[in-house]
Tab-separated table of C-alpha atoms in Angstrom:
chain	number	residue	atom	x	y	z
A	1	MET	CA	22.976	-12.612	-67.646
A	2	SER	CA	21.760	-10.214	-65.467
A	3	SER	CA	24.073	-8.637	-62.399
A	4	LEU	CA	20.792	-8.164	-60.564
A	5	PHE	CA	19.906	-10.410	-57.518
A	6	SER	CA	16.655	-11.887	-58.650
A	7	THR	CA	14.524	-10.885	-55.960
A	8	TYR	CA	11.572	-9.718	-58.275
A	9	ASN	CA	9.277	-11.683	-61.122
A	10	LYS	CA	9.822	-9.106	-63.442
A	11	TRP	CA	7.118	-8.229	-66.226
A	12	GLU	CA	8.012	-8.459	-69.933
A	13	VAL	CA	8.099	-4.799	-70.197
A	14	GLU	CA	10.616	-2.029	-70.165
A	15	VAL	CA	8.928	1.022	-69.783
A	16	ALA	CA	10.408	4.427	-71.625
A	17	LYS	CA	8.338	7.265	-70.037
A	18	GLY	CA	4.675	7.764	-68.536
A	19	GLN	CA	2.141	10.714	-68.681
A	20	GLY	CA	-0.772	10.547	-66.405
A	21	SER	CA	-2.518	7.476	-66.225
A	22	TYR	CA	-0.422	5.957	-68.991
A	23	LEU	CA	3.001	4.241	-69.645
A	24	ILE	CA	4.600	3.843	-72.760
A	25	ASP	CA	7.343	0.739	-73.128
A	26	THR	CA	10.621	0.853	-75.247
A	27	GLU	CA	8.499	-0.538	-78.102
A	28	GLY	CA	6.040	2.361	-78.272
A	29	LYS	CA	3.212	0.333	-76.813
A	30	GLU	CA	0.987	2.180	-74.581
A	31	TYR	CA	-0.562	0.856	-71.084
A	32	LEU	CA	-3.204	2.105	-69.086
A	33	ASP	CA	-1.357	1.926	-66.003
A	34	PHE	CA	-3.553	0.776	-62.612
A	35	VAL	CA	-0.454	-0.153	-61.080
A	36	GLN	CA	0.509	3.504	-60.575
A	37	GLY	CA	4.027	2.113	-59.047
A	38	ILE	CA	2.150	-0.021	-56.572
A	39	ALA	CA	-0.091	2.863	-55.068
A	40	VAL	CA	2.982	5.347	-55.210
A	41	ASN	CA	1.620	8.037	-58.150
A	42	ASN	CA	-1.742	9.021	-56.685
A	43	PHE	CA	-1.914	11.715	-59.431
A	44	GLY	CA	-0.409	9.764	-62.246
A	45	HIS	CA	2.809	9.693	-63.933
A	46	CYS	CA	5.133	13.128	-64.187
A	47	HIS	CA	2.287	15.762	-63.080
A	48	PRO	CA	3.416	18.637	-64.418
A	49	THR	CA	3.075	20.907	-60.868
A	50	ILE	CA	5.161	18.108	-58.941
A	51	THR	CA	7.419	17.505	-61.593
A	52	LYS	CA	8.287	21.381	-61.859
A	53	ALA	CA	8.553	21.778	-58.078
A	54	VAL	CA	10.874	18.857	-58.150
A	55	LYS	CA	13.147	20.344	-61.093
A	56	ASP	CA	13.367	23.983	-59.543
A	57	GLN	CA	14.866	22.435	-56.382
A	58	LEU	CA	17.193	20.358	-57.869
A	59	ASP	CA	19.442	23.704	-58.751
A	60	LEU	CA	19.141	25.033	-55.666
A	61	LEU	CA	19.930	21.772	-52.854
A	62	TRP	CA	19.582	18.066	-53.018
A	63	HIS	CA	20.877	17.295	-49.304
A	64	SER	CA	22.197	18.911	-46.395
A	65	SER	CA	21.679	16.298	-43.853
A	66	ASN	CA	19.627	16.652	-40.507
A	67	LEU	CA	22.008	18.802	-38.690
A	68	PHE	CA	20.466	21.734	-40.589
A	69	GLN	CA	17.537	23.469	-40.339
A	70	ILE	CA	15.147	22.435	-43.447
A	71	LYS	CA	12.341	24.840	-44.047
A	72	GLN	CA	10.576	22.018	-46.197
A	73	GLN	CA	10.453	19.519	-43.590
A	74	GLU	CA	8.801	22.166	-41.433
A	75	GLU	CA	6.111	23.258	-44.098
A	76	VAL	CA	5.306	19.733	-44.931
A	77	ALA	CA	5.036	18.468	-41.130
A	78	LYS	CA	2.423	21.210	-40.425
A	79	ILE	CA	0.216	20.150	-43.351
A	80	LEU	CA	0.594	16.601	-42.206
A	81	THR	CA	-0.221	17.762	-38.723
A	82	GLU	CA	-3.153	20.256	-39.406
A	83	HIS	CA	-5.071	17.587	-41.312
A	84	SER	CA	-4.724	14.573	-39.057
A	85	VAL	CA	-4.718	13.668	-35.451
A	86	CYS	CA	-0.991	13.886	-34.807
A	87	ASP	CA	1.099	16.707	-33.248
A	88	HIS	CA	4.876	15.710	-34.710
A	89	VAL	CA	6.587	14.090	-38.100
A	90	PHE	CA	9.506	12.037	-38.672
A	91	PHE	CA	10.861	11.958	-41.929
A	92	CYS	CA	12.406	8.801	-43.428
A	93	ASN	CA	12.776	7.275	-46.990
A	94	SER	CA	10.157	4.571	-47.162
A	95	GLY	CA	7.348	2.798	-45.818
A	96	ALA	CA	9.283	0.088	-44.172
A	97	GLU	CA	11.545	2.922	-42.670
A	98	ALA	CA	8.079	4.681	-41.427
A	99	ASN	CA	7.011	1.440	-39.974
A	100	GLU	CA	10.274	0.956	-38.151
A	101	ALA	CA	10.075	3.980	-36.438
A	102	ALA	CA	6.848	3.525	-35.333
A	103	ILE	CA	7.622	0.037	-33.881
A	104	LYS	CA	10.687	1.711	-32.435
A	105	LEU	CA	8.727	4.765	-30.710
A	106	ALA	CA	5.467	2.142	-29.329
A	107	ARG	CA	8.026	0.400	-27.619
A	108	LYS	CA	10.127	3.210	-26.018
A	109	ALA	CA	7.016	5.386	-25.332
A	110	THR	CA	5.406	2.474	-23.394
A	111	GLY	CA	8.192	0.348	-21.843
A	112	LYS	CA	6.392	-2.348	-23.347
A	113	HIS	CA	7.429	-4.753	-25.978
A	114	LYS	CA	4.728	-6.755	-27.728
A	115	ILE	CA	2.917	-5.591	-30.605
A	116	ILE	CA	-0.121	-7.362	-31.845
A	117	SER	CA	-0.727	-6.817	-35.810
A	118	MET	CA	-3.221	-8.633	-38.062
A	119	LYS	CA	-2.769	-11.847	-39.953
A	120	ASP	CA	-2.297	-11.302	-43.767
A	121	SER	CA	-1.059	-7.870	-43.175
A	122	PHE	CA	1.832	-6.353	-44.641
A	123	HIS	CA	4.428	-3.741	-43.430
A	124	GLY	CA	7.725	-4.184	-44.860
A	125	ARG	CA	10.750	-5.830	-45.485
A	126	THR	CA	13.268	-4.585	-42.703
A	127	PHE	CA	13.504	-7.314	-40.064
A	128	ALA	CA	11.350	-5.724	-37.626
A	129	THR	CA	8.471	-4.681	-40.244
A	130	MET	CA	9.022	-8.361	-42.017
A	131	SER	CA	8.171	-9.919	-38.473
A	132	ALA	CA	5.519	-7.397	-37.731
A	133	THR	CA	3.810	-8.445	-41.202
A	134	GLY	CA	1.160	-11.600	-40.733
A	135	GLN	CA	2.184	-13.441	-43.719
A	136	GLU	CA	4.405	-16.473	-43.775
A	137	LYS	CA	5.681	-15.980	-47.334
A	138	ILE	CA	7.314	-13.033	-46.346
A	139	HIS	CA	9.142	-14.609	-43.336
A	140	GLY	CA	10.379	-17.681	-45.090
A	141	GLY	CA	14.084	-18.563	-44.995
A	142	PHE	CA	15.212	-15.772	-42.673
A	143	GLY	CA	15.378	-17.895	-39.274
A	144	PRO	CA	13.698	-16.628	-35.713
A	145	LEU	CA	11.870	-13.615	-36.232
A	146	LEU	CA	11.530	-11.024	-33.570
A	147	SER	CA	9.414	-12.680	-30.823
A	148	SER	CA	7.589	-9.613	-29.769
A	149	PHE	CA	4.804	-9.810	-32.306
A	150	ASP	CA	1.426	-11.618	-32.391
A	151	TYR	CA	-0.960	-11.839	-35.226
A	152	SER	CA	-4.446	-11.651	-34.805
A	153	PRO	CA	-7.166	-12.506	-37.628
A	154	PHE	CA	-8.187	-9.431	-39.386
A	155	ASN	CA	-11.622	-7.879	-38.409
A	156	ASP	CA	-11.935	-10.658	-35.585
A	157	THR	CA	-13.046	-9.026	-32.464
A	158	GLU	CA	-12.929	-12.146	-30.195
A	159	THR	CA	-9.328	-13.556	-30.804
A	160	LEU	CA	-7.919	-9.850	-30.332
A	161	LEU	CA	-9.253	-9.443	-27.104
A	162	LYS	CA	-8.319	-12.838	-25.868
A	163	LYS	CA	-4.546	-11.640	-27.441
A	164	VAL	CA	-4.236	-8.435	-25.462
A	165	ASN	CA	-2.392	-8.718	-21.844
A	166	ASP	CA	-0.236	-6.089	-20.082
A	167	ASP	CA	2.575	-6.778	-22.256
A	168	VAL	CA	1.030	-5.017	-25.215
A	169	ALA	CA	2.597	-1.864	-26.491
A	170	ALA	CA	0.238	-1.262	-29.485
A	171	ILE	CA	-2.068	-2.459	-31.983
A	172	MET	CA	-1.120	-2.101	-35.576
A	173	ILE	CA	-3.263	-2.200	-38.607
A	174	GLU	CA	-4.061	-1.559	-42.219
A	175	VAL	CA	-7.546	-0.103	-42.485
A	176	VAL	CA	-7.602	-1.980	-46.017
A	177	GLN	CA	-5.059	-4.782	-45.907
A	178	GLY	CA	-3.535	-4.113	-49.623
A	179	GLU	CA	-0.995	-6.973	-50.178
A	180	GLY	CA	-3.175	-9.386	-47.883
A	181	GLY	CA	-6.297	-9.422	-50.518
A	182	VAL	CA	-7.553	-5.781	-50.468
A	183	ARG	CA	-9.634	-6.359	-47.400
A	184	VAL	CA	-11.764	-3.798	-45.695
A	185	LEU	CA	-11.745	-3.038	-41.822
A	186	GLU	CA	-15.296	-3.634	-40.495
A	187	PRO	CA	-17.088	-0.710	-38.784
A	188	SER	CA	-17.299	-3.170	-35.581
A	189	PHE	CA	-13.837	-3.945	-35.409
A	190	ALA	CA	-13.067	-0.297	-35.972
A	191	LYS	CA	-15.358	0.285	-32.736
A	192	ALA	CA	-14.381	-2.604	-30.763
A	193	LEU	CA	-10.332	-1.059	-31.640
A	194	ILE	CA	-11.420	2.175	-30.453
A	195	GLU	CA	-12.704	1.009	-27.047
A	196	LEU	CA	-10.123	-1.889	-26.592
A	197	THR	CA	-6.922	0.689	-26.662
A	198	LYS	CA	-8.389	3.473	-24.457
A	199	GLU	CA	-9.538	0.822	-21.900
A	200	LYS	CA	-6.065	-1.111	-21.831
A	201	GLU	CA	-4.041	2.156	-22.520
A	202	ILE	CA	-2.551	0.819	-25.676
A	203	LEU	CA	-1.175	2.479	-28.709
A	204	LEU	CA	-2.938	2.248	-31.697
A	205	ILE	CA	-0.705	2.576	-34.791
A	206	ILE	CA	-2.367	2.704	-38.197
A	207	ASP	CA	-0.101	1.973	-41.399
A	208	GLU	CA	-1.386	4.106	-44.212
A	209	VAL	CA	1.273	3.528	-46.570
A	210	GLN	CA	-1.118	2.173	-49.528
A	211	THR	CA	-4.216	4.037	-48.543
A	212	GLY	CA	-3.268	7.568	-47.364
A	213	ILE	CA	-2.644	10.723	-49.455
A	214	GLY	CA	-6.382	10.465	-50.860
A	215	ARG	CA	-6.187	6.854	-52.310
A	216	THR	CA	-9.151	5.832	-50.423
A	217	GLY	CA	-11.148	8.743	-50.904
A	218	SER	CA	-10.044	11.017	-47.756
A	219	PHE	CA	-6.811	12.427	-46.960
A	220	PHE	CA	-6.194	9.204	-44.675
A	221	ALA	CA	-7.892	6.068	-44.840
A	222	TYR	CA	-8.849	6.279	-40.715
A	223	GLU	CA	-10.857	9.256	-41.040
A	224	GLN	CA	-13.702	7.315	-42.608
A	225	PHE	CA	-13.849	4.854	-39.375
A	226	GLY	CA	-13.862	7.338	-36.740
A	227	LEU	CA	-10.107	5.998	-35.498
A	228	SER	CA	-7.745	8.143	-33.634
A	229	PRO	CA	-4.313	6.473	-34.502
A	230	ASP	CA	-1.554	7.267	-31.838
A	231	ILE	CA	0.557	6.691	-34.771
A	232	VAL	CA	0.393	7.106	-38.150
A	233	THR	CA	2.729	5.777	-40.965
A	234	LEU	CA	2.874	7.152	-44.652
A	235	ALA	CA	5.093	6.631	-47.719
A	236	LYS	CA	4.022	5.831	-51.443
A	237	GLY	CA	1.899	8.431	-52.490
A	238	LEU	CA	3.383	11.262	-50.464
A	239	GLY	CA	6.237	11.743	-53.185
A	240	ASN	CA	4.347	10.520	-56.305
A	241	GLY	CA	7.412	8.584	-56.997
A	242	PHE	CA	10.102	10.281	-55.003
A	243	PRO	CA	11.370	8.091	-52.367
A	244	VAL	CA	9.892	9.663	-48.964
A	245	GLY	CA	8.225	8.071	-45.721
A	246	ALA	CA	6.865	9.777	-42.864
A	247	MET	CA	5.737	8.391	-39.442
A	248	LEU	CA	3.439	10.930	-37.107
A	249	GLY	CA	2.542	10.725	-33.984
A	250	LYS	CA	0.533	12.389	-31.299
A	251	ALA	CA	2.119	14.862	-28.494
A	252	HIS	CA	2.188	12.462	-25.792
A	253	LEU	CA	4.890	10.554	-27.585
A	254	ASN	CA	6.805	13.410	-28.215
A	255	ASP	CA	9.508	12.707	-25.054
A	256	ALA	CA	10.402	9.426	-26.251
A	257	PHE	CA	11.975	10.516	-29.556
A	258	GLN	CA	14.196	13.011	-28.415
A	259	ALA	CA	17.740	13.769	-29.896
A	260	GLY	CA	19.590	10.680	-30.797
A	261	SER	CA	17.075	8.255	-30.250
A	262	HIS	CA	16.335	7.751	-34.033
A	263	GLY	CA	17.594	9.305	-37.146
A	264	SER	CA	17.751	8.919	-40.990
A	265	THR	CA	20.756	10.056	-43.181
A	266	PHE	CA	18.382	11.468	-46.156
A	267	GLY	CA	14.943	11.556	-44.324
A	268	GLY	CA	13.252	14.530	-45.132
A	269	ASN	CA	15.899	16.243	-47.732
A	270	PRO	CA	15.003	19.190	-49.504
A	271	LEU	CA	14.285	17.313	-52.706
A	272	ALA	CA	11.967	14.827	-50.876
A	273	MET	CA	10.213	17.087	-49.263
A	274	THR	CA	9.920	19.672	-51.954
A	275	ALA	CA	8.160	16.729	-53.820
A	276	ALA	CA	5.788	15.849	-50.886
A	277	LYS	CA	4.997	19.577	-50.319
A	278	ALA	CA	3.880	19.535	-54.336
A	279	VAL	CA	1.939	16.667	-53.345
A	280	LEU	CA	-0.101	17.694	-50.506
A	281	GLU	CA	-0.517	20.923	-51.984
A	282	GLU	CA	-2.302	19.291	-54.855
A	283	LEU	CA	-4.081	16.766	-52.545
A	284	LEU	CA	-5.687	19.515	-50.579
A	285	ALA	CA	-6.846	21.081	-53.796
A	286	GLN	CA	-9.227	18.041	-54.620
A	287	ASP	CA	-12.848	17.435	-53.988
A	288	PHE	CA	-12.566	14.235	-51.760
A	289	GLN	CA	-16.212	14.052	-52.166
A	290	GLU	CA	-16.049	14.039	-56.022
A	291	ILE	CA	-13.130	11.642	-55.607
A	292	LYS	CA	-15.359	9.428	-53.445
A	293	GLU	CA	-18.572	9.523	-55.844
A	294	LYS	CA	-16.161	8.513	-58.799
A	295	ALA	CA	-14.594	5.707	-57.214
A	296	THR	CA	-17.850	4.326	-55.694
A	297	LYS	CA	-19.705	4.671	-59.242
A	298	TRP	CA	-16.803	2.785	-60.802
A	299	LYS	CA	-17.126	-0.069	-58.284
A	300	HIS	CA	-20.594	-0.370	-58.740
A	301	VAL	CA	-19.542	-0.866	-62.835
A	302	LEU	CA	-17.104	-3.314	-62.095
A	303	ARG	CA	-19.665	-5.245	-60.151
A	304	GLU	CA	-22.330	-4.639	-62.889
A	305	GLU	CA	-20.157	-6.088	-65.546
A	306	LEU	CA	-17.984	-8.544	-63.877
A	307	MET	CA	-20.173	-10.328	-61.216
A	308	ASP	CA	-21.829	-12.361	-63.333
A	309	HIS	CA	-18.315	-14.196	-64.606
A	310	SER	CA	-17.770	-17.645	-63.036
A	311	PHE	CA	-14.511	-16.462	-62.419
A	312	VAL	CA	-15.507	-13.777	-60.099
A	313	ASN	CA	-16.489	-14.232	-56.511
A	314	GLU	CA	-16.473	-10.365	-55.320
A	315	VAL	CA	-15.914	-6.785	-55.976
A	316	ARG	CA	-14.193	-4.860	-52.977
A	317	GLY	CA	-12.227	-2.015	-51.468
A	318	LEU	CA	-12.468	1.539	-50.718
A	319	GLY	CA	-11.818	4.406	-52.825
A	320	PHE	CA	-9.263	3.855	-55.605
A	321	LEU	CA	-7.906	0.607	-54.034
A	322	ILE	CA	-9.971	-2.044	-55.335
A	323	GLY	CA	-10.131	-5.897	-55.702
A	324	ILE	CA	-11.383	-8.438	-57.234
A	325	ALA	CA	-11.568	-11.685	-55.673
A	326	CYS	CA	-11.266	-14.895	-57.963
A	327	SER	CA	-12.109	-18.451	-57.522
A	328	GLY	CA	-8.899	-19.253	-58.623
A	329	PRO	CA	-5.063	-18.106	-59.394
A	330	VAL	CA	-5.235	-14.549	-61.440
A	331	ASN	CA	-1.511	-14.571	-62.290
A	332	GLU	CA	-2.696	-15.739	-66.231
A	333	VAL	CA	-5.841	-13.494	-65.985
A	334	ILE	CA	-3.314	-10.424	-65.435
A	335	THR	CA	-0.824	-11.520	-67.977
A	336	LYS	CA	-3.534	-11.608	-70.364
A	337	ILE	CA	-4.829	-8.067	-69.139
A	338	ARG	CA	-1.462	-6.657	-69.593
A	339	ARG	CA	-1.220	-7.852	-73.391
A	340	HIS	CA	-4.536	-5.929	-74.053
A	341	GLY	CA	-2.907	-2.568	-72.586
A	342	LEU	CA	-4.026	-2.710	-68.780
A	343	LEU	CA	-1.545	-2.856	-65.917
A	344	VAL	CA	-3.086	-4.344	-62.788
A	345	LEU	CA	-1.447	-6.624	-59.870
A	346	PRO	CA	-2.280	-9.383	-57.893
A	347	ALA	CA	-3.317	-9.237	-53.958
A	348	GLY	CA	-2.209	-12.697	-52.927
A	349	LEU	CA	-3.082	-15.754	-55.157
A	350	ASN	CA	-6.822	-14.852	-55.938
A	351	VAL	CA	-7.186	-11.255	-56.057
A	352	ILE	CA	-6.651	-8.745	-58.725
A	353	ARG	CA	-5.720	-5.498	-57.379
A	354	LEU	CA	-6.629	-2.033	-59.474
A	355	LEU	CA	-4.766	0.979	-58.245
A	356	PRO	CA	-5.701	3.732	-60.930
A	357	PRO	CA	-4.500	7.350	-60.060
A	358	ILE	CA	-7.341	9.532	-57.960
A	359	ASN	CA	-7.438	11.754	-60.987
A	360	VAL	CA	-8.112	9.068	-63.752
A	361	SER	CA	-10.492	9.953	-66.166
A	362	GLU	CA	-14.254	8.335	-66.072
A	363	GLN	CA	-13.313	7.061	-69.703
A	364	ASP	CA	-9.943	5.459	-68.775
A	365	LEU	CA	-12.036	3.794	-65.607
A	366	ASN	CA	-14.878	2.326	-68.067
A	367	LYS	CA	-11.863	1.226	-70.736
A	368	ALA	CA	-10.088	-0.706	-67.617
A	369	VAL	CA	-13.665	-2.479	-67.185
A	370	GLN	CA	-13.797	-3.574	-70.601
A	371	ILE	CA	-10.268	-4.939	-70.988
A	372	ILE	CA	-10.701	-6.912	-67.533
A	373	LYS	CA	-13.962	-8.121	-68.994
A	374	GLN	CA	-12.626	-9.211	-72.394
A	375	SER	CA	-9.613	-10.968	-70.910
A	376	MET	CA	-11.708	-12.953	-68.383
A	377	ASN	CA	-14.020	-13.941	-71.255
A	378	GLU	CA	-11.018	-15.180	-73.304
A	379	SER	CA	-9.688	-17.076	-70.602
A	380	LYS	CA	-13.126	-18.856	-70.117
A	381	LYS	CA	-13.076	-19.513	-73.582
A	382	GLU	CA	-9.683	-20.989	-73.604
A	383	ILE	CA	-10.540	-23.330	-70.374
A	384	SER	CA	-13.738	-24.467	-72.055
A	385	VAL	CA	-11.568	-25.400	-75.206
A	386	SER	CA	-8.891	-27.512	-73.571
């Protein structure tokens, strides 16, 4: 019997090592990994440059605390602010912590308490970020949530307008709802967000935990929609597997987060910042147009190969955050895909989520398509036989 809490439905795979787009289990079986730590390893497993940077830092200093000046924090913050619409950065350890900081900052800076987030969103599992998440399955069993959150349907301008009042501090949104079914922000809704937040002087918080650091074909996903958020949250890909999170904010919010207003013991320690700096330097060396073109071509191939299948309704997404929306539950198909050597995820009951590293080869992308197609065809045959 395991000594662990049963908080995860674990697969029958125990991973021994990883390299690039591949994982190898303890029995020597190789898997093409399009989970990548759930959109974490944007540059694949054990990227040599990032790995070397962390190894070198290990022999110098792991942790000192935020009572000291930490040069790497300034270096990473400079890169993030130079390539975003924000001016200041707070470092933490995860996406949930970044979103927690964003919620606190929005409320403190505005003096208002209400935050509107989207139905089917996902922002974390701390009490505040769970309350911000618009999914009942995340809320179940924990008693009354924080009452200061209201949920509006994603891409529904009319309903959002009705929910806005003088108590609203911020609107919190993902450009692509990853956990919520890989749903992409519609340009018309983005335009409405711009106009509404400006007119009503409401802060715009964009959760880029899953979409940031190149995953959608740009540094941040919000860039592709003409948005200028007041607050941006990051984690996952920022450390390529090393735990690190960040909240970015515009200059007008700086006075609300002065000494003693927020903190994190481990946030921004030298190891995490070394990993983040190496990731960002690698990211800036990429050709984003090339990433976009590769991802767009792959999405087209997925549609060509899968849309004739009766189980597939839609292939959607942005960059290398792709969802295959199906006509029924996908867990059995995902298990079959895994047994054929490809690792993928669900995004809700009926969507298969694909998260390859952004430096994936076209050969591996095509290999994944064929495994998915084969697995779906086998499932179709089994259903017809039964």
